[in-house]
Coordinates of C-alpha atoms in Angstrom, one line a residue:
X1 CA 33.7 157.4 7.2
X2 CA 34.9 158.6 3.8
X3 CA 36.3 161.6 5.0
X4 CA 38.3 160.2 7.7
X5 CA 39.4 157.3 5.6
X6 CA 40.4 160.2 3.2
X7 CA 42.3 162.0 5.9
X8 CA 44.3 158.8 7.0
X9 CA 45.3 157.7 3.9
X10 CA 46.6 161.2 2.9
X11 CA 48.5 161.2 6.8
X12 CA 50.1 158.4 5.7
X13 CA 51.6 159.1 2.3
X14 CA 52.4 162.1 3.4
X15 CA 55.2 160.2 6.4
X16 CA 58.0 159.0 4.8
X17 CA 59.4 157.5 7.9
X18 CA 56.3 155.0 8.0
X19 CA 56.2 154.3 4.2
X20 CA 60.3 153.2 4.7
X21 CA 59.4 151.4 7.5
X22 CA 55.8 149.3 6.0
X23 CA 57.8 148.3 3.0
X24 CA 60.8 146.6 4.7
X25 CA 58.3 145.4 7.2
X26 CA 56.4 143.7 4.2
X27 CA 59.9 142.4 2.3
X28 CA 61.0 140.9 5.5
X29 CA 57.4 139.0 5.5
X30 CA 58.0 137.4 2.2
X31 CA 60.3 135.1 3.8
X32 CA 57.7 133.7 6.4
X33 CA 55.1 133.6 3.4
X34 CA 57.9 131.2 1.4
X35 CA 58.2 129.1 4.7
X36 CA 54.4 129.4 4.9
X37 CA 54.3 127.9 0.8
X38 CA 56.2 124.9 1.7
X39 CA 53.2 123.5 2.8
X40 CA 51.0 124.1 -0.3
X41 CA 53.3 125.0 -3.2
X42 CA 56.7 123.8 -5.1
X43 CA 59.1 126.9 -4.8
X44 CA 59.2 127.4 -9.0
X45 CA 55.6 127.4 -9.4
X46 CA 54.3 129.5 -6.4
X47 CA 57.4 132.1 -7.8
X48 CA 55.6 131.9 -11.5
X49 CA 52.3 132.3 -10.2
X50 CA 53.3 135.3 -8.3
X51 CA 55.0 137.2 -11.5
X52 CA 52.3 136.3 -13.7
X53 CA 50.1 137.7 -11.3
X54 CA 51.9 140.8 -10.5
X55 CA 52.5 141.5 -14.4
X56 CA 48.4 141.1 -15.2
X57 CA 47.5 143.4 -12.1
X58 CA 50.2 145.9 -13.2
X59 CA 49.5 146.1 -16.6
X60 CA 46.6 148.5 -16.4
X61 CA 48.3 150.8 -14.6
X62 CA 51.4 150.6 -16.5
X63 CA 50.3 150.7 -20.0
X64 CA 50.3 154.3 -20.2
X65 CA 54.0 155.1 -18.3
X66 CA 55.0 152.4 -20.9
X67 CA 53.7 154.2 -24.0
X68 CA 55.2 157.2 -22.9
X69 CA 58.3 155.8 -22.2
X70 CA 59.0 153.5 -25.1
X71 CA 61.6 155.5 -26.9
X72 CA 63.7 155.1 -23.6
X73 CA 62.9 151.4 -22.9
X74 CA 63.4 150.2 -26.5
X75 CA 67.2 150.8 -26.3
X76 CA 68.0 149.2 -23.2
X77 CA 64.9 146.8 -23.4
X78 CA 67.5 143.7 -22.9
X79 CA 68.5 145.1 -19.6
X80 CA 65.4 145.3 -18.0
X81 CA 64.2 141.8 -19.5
X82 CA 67.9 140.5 -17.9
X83 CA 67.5 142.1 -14.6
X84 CA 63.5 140.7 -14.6
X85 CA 64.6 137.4 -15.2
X86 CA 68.4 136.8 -13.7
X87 CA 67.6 139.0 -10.7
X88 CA 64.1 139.0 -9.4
X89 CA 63.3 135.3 -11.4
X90 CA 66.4 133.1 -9.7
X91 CA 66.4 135.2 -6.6
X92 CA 62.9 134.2 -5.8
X93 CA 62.6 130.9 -7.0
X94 CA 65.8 130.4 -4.9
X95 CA 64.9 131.9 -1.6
X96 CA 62.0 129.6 -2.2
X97 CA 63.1 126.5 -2.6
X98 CA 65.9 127.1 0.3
X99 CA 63.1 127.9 2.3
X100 CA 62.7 124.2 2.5
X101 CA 65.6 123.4 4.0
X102 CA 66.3 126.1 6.5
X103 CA 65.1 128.7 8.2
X104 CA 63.5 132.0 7.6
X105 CA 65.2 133.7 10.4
X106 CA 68.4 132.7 8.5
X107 CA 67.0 133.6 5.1
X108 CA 66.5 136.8 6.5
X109 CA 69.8 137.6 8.2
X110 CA 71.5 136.2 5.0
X111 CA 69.8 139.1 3.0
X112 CA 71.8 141.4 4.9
X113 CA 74.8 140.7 3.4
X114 CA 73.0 142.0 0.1
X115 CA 74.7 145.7 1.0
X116 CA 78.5 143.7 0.8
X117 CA 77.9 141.8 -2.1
X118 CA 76.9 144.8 -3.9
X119 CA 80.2 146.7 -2.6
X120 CA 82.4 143.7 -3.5
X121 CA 80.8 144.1 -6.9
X122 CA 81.3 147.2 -7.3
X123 CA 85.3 147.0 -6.4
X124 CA 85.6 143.8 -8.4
X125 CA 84.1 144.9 -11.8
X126 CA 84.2 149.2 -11.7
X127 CA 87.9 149.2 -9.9
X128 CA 85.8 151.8 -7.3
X129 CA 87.8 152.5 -4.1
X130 CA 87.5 150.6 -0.7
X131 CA 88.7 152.2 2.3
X132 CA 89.7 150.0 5.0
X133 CA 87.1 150.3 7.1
X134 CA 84.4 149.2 4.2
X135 CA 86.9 146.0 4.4
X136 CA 86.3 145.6 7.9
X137 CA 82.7 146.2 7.5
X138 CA 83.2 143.3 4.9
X139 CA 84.5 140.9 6.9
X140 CA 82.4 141.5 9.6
X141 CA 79.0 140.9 7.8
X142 CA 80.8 137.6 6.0
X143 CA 81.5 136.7 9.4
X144 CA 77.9 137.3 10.6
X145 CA 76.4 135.3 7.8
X146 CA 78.6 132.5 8.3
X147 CA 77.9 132.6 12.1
X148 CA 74.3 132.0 11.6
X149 CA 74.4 129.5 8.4
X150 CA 76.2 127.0 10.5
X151 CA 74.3 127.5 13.8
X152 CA 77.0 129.3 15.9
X153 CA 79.9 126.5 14.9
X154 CA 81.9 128.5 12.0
X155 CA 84.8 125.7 12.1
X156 CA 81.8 123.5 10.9
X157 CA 82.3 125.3 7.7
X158 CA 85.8 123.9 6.8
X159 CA 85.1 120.4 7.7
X160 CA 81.1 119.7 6.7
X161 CA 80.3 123.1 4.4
X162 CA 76.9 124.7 4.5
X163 CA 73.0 123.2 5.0
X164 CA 71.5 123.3 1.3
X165 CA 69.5 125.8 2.1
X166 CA 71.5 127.9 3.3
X167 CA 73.8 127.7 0.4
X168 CA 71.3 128.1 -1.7
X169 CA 70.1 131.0 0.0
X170 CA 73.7 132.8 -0.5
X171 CA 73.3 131.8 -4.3
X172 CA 70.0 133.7 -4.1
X173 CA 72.1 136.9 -2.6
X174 CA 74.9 136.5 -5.3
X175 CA 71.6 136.7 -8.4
X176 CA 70.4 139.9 -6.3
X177 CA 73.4 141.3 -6.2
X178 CA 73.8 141.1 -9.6
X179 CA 70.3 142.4 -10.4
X180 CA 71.1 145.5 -8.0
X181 CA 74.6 146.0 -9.4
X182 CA 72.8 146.3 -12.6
X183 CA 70.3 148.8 -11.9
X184 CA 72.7 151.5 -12.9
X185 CA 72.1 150.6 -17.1
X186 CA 68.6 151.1 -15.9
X187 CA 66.9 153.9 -18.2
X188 CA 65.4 157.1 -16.5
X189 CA 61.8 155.8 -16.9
X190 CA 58.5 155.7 -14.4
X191 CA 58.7 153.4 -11.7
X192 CA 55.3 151.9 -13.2
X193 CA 57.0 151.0 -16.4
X194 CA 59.8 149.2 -14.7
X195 CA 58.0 147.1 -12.4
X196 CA 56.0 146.0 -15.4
X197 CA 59.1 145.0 -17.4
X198 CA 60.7 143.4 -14.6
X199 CA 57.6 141.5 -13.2
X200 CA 57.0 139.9 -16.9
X201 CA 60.5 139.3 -17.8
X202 CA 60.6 137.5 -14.7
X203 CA 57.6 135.5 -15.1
X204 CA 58.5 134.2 -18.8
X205 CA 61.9 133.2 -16.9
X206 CA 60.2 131.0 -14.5
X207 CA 58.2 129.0 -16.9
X208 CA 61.0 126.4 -18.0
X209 CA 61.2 125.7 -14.2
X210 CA 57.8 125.5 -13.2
X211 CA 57.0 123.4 -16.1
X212 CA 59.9 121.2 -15.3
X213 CA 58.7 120.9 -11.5
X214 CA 55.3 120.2 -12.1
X215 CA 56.3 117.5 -14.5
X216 CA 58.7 115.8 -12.1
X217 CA 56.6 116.0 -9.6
X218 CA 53.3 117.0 -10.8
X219 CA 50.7 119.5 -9.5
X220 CA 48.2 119.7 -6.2
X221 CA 45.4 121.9 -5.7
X222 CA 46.6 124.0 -2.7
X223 CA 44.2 124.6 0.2
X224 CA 42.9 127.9 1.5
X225 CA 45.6 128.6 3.3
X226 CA 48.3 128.5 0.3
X227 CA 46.0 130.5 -2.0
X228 CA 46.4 133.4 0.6
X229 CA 49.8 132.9 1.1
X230 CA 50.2 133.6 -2.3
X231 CA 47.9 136.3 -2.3
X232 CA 50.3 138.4 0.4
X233 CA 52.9 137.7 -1.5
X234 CA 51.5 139.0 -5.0
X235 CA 50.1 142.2 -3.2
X236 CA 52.2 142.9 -0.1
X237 CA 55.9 142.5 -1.1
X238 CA 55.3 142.8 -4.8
X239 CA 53.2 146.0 -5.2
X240 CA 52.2 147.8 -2.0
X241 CA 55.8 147.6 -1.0
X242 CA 56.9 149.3 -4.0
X243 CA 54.6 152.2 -3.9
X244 CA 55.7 152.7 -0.4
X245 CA 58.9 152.5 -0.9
X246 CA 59.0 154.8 -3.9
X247 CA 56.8 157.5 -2.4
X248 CA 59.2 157.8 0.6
X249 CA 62.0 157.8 -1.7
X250 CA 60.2 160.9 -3.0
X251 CA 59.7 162.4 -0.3
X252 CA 63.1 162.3 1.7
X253 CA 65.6 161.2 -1.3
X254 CA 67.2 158.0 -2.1
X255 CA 70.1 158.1 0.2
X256 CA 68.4 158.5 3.0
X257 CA 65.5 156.3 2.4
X258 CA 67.9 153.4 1.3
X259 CA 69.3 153.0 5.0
X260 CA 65.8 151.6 5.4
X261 CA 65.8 148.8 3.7
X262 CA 68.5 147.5 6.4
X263 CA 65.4 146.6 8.7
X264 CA 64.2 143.9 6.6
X265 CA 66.0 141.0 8.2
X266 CA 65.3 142.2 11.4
X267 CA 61.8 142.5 10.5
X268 CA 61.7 138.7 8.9
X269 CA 63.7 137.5 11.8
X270 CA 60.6 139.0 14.4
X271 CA 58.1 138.0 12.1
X272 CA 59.5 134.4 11.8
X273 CA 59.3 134.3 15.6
X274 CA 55.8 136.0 16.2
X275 CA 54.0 133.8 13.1
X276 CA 56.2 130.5 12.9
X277 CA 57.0 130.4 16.2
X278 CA 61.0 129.7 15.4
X279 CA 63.8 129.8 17.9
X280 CA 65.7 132.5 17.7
X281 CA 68.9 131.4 18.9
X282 CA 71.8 133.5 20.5
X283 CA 73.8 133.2 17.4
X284 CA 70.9 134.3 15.2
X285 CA 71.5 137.6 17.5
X286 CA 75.3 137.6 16.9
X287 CA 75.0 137.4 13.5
X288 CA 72.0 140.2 12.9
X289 CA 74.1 142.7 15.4
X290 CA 77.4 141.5 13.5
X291 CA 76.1 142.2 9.7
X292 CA 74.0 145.5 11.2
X293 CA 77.6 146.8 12.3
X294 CA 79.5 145.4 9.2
X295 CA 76.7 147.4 7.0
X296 CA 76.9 150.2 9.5
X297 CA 81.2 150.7 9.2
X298 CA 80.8 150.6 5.5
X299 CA 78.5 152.9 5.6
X300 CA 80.3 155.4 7.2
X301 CA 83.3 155.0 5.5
X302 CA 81.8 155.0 2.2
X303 CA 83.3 157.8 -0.4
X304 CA 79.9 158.4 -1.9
X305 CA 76.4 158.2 -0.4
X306 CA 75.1 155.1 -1.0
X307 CA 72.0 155.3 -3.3
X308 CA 68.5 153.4 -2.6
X309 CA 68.6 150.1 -4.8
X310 CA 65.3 149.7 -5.7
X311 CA 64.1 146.8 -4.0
X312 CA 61.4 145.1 -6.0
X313 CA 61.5 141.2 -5.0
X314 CA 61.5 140.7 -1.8

């Protein structure tokens, strides 16, 4: 039993193509966990817990990357503690708390237009060059968003806005964005080290919210079924995820492995359907296929290969 536990495990570190495809598979399911937490936990407390969590598992395995890598870290230690706590802090408490106002089939989709923000970004604040079909890819995605945060009606839009959590869901994007624009002041240090910095920075940013929440509306024992909710979500999307994604990366470069991370919000959408048993309409499909092909232009017109952002909230 060893031995052929031994030879499947090593099968399947050894495929990239199913490492890129388990960690979108398991970002996507972060979504349907938040919708899942509605039921048993406030959106900033269930995003503390998850931090804290993630930092005290990770801190074993990442004391000794972070010894070695301390004369790296100490210079830029403000970045890392900013992208911890303004991109995978607000983006998660967020997503959750929209999560109780819409749903996770159009969280997921509005992930997807993660790829354009960071583009927009990219023009807007380092002058780089946009071809016209990147703008077309643009629009399109924008257009596929919109499409599915007002339920196929875009006019709707201009005369009633956006549901509030779908709005806050695109504020989410905008935080993610930033933390992914970002990752280029990140120093050249071990993945293990990062994740550590990130995961506490983030925590200590979530504990003015939580403790604000709970006071405001004070605190519950959750049942069963919210303790494993947050259990997924502490080892699925936060730390098996990551090693998957970063052994693939490994193994068939960043580039290439980055394209992957496209298939989390069709992932989330299925998942939504399978476990919460939402509809998913004809304009959820419009706007998945519209955002897949706006992502798709953009990428073929882009003037550099796109590098893998690493993708540690979801």
């Amino acid at each position: 039993m060893t031995a052929l536990f031994k030879r499947a495990f090593d099968s399947t570190i050894g495929n990239a193509y199913l490492l890129l495809i388990i960690a979108p598979l398991m970002w996507g399911g972060n979504a349907v966990a938040g919708r899942l937490a509605t039921a048993d936990w406030q959106p900033f407390t269930v995003t503390s817990l998850r931090w804290l969590c993630a930092s005290l598992y990770l801190l074993p395995f990442a004391y000794g990357p972070l010894k070695r890598d301390w004369p790296k870290i100490r210079p830029r230690l403000w970045v890392l503690i900013a992208l911890g706590a303004f991109g995978m802090a607000m983006f998660n408490m967020l997503m959750y708390l929209a999560l109780n106002y819409t749903t996770a089939i159009n969280v997921s989709i509005e992930q997807a237009a993660l790829p354009m923000l960071i583009m927009l970004a990219n023009f807007v604040f380092l002058s780089q060059r946009v071809r016209w079909l990147q703008i077309v890819g643009l629009l399109l995605t924008l257009f596929g968003v919109l499409l599915t945060a007002t339920a196929g009606e875009p006019a709707r839009f201009f005369s009633e806005g956006l549901n509030r959590g779908d709005a806050i869901m695109l504020v989410a994007c905008i935080f993610y964005a930033g933390y992914s624009f970002g990752l280029r002041w990140r120093p050249d240090i071990h993945w293990m080290s990062f994740m550590w910095i990130i995961a506490s920075s983030a925590f200590v940013m979530t504990l003015p919210f939580a403790g604000w929440e709970i006071s405001q509306k004070g605190f519950s024992m959750p049942g069963f079924s919210g303790w494993m909710v947050l259990l997924y979500v502490i080892i699925f999307p936060t730390v098996v995820s990551q090693l998957a994604f970063a052994r693939g990366v490994e193994l068939i470069g960043s580039n290439r492995a980055g394209l992957f991370v496209n298939l989390v919000p069709i992932f989330g959408s299925l998942l939504a359907v399978l476990i919460l048993s939402e509809q998913f309409r004809w304009f959820h499909l419009a706007g998945l296929l519209l955002v897949l092909a706006g992502i798709a232009l953009a990428e073929k017109a882009a003037v550099k290969p796109k590098a893998a952002v690493v993708n540690a909230e979801s």
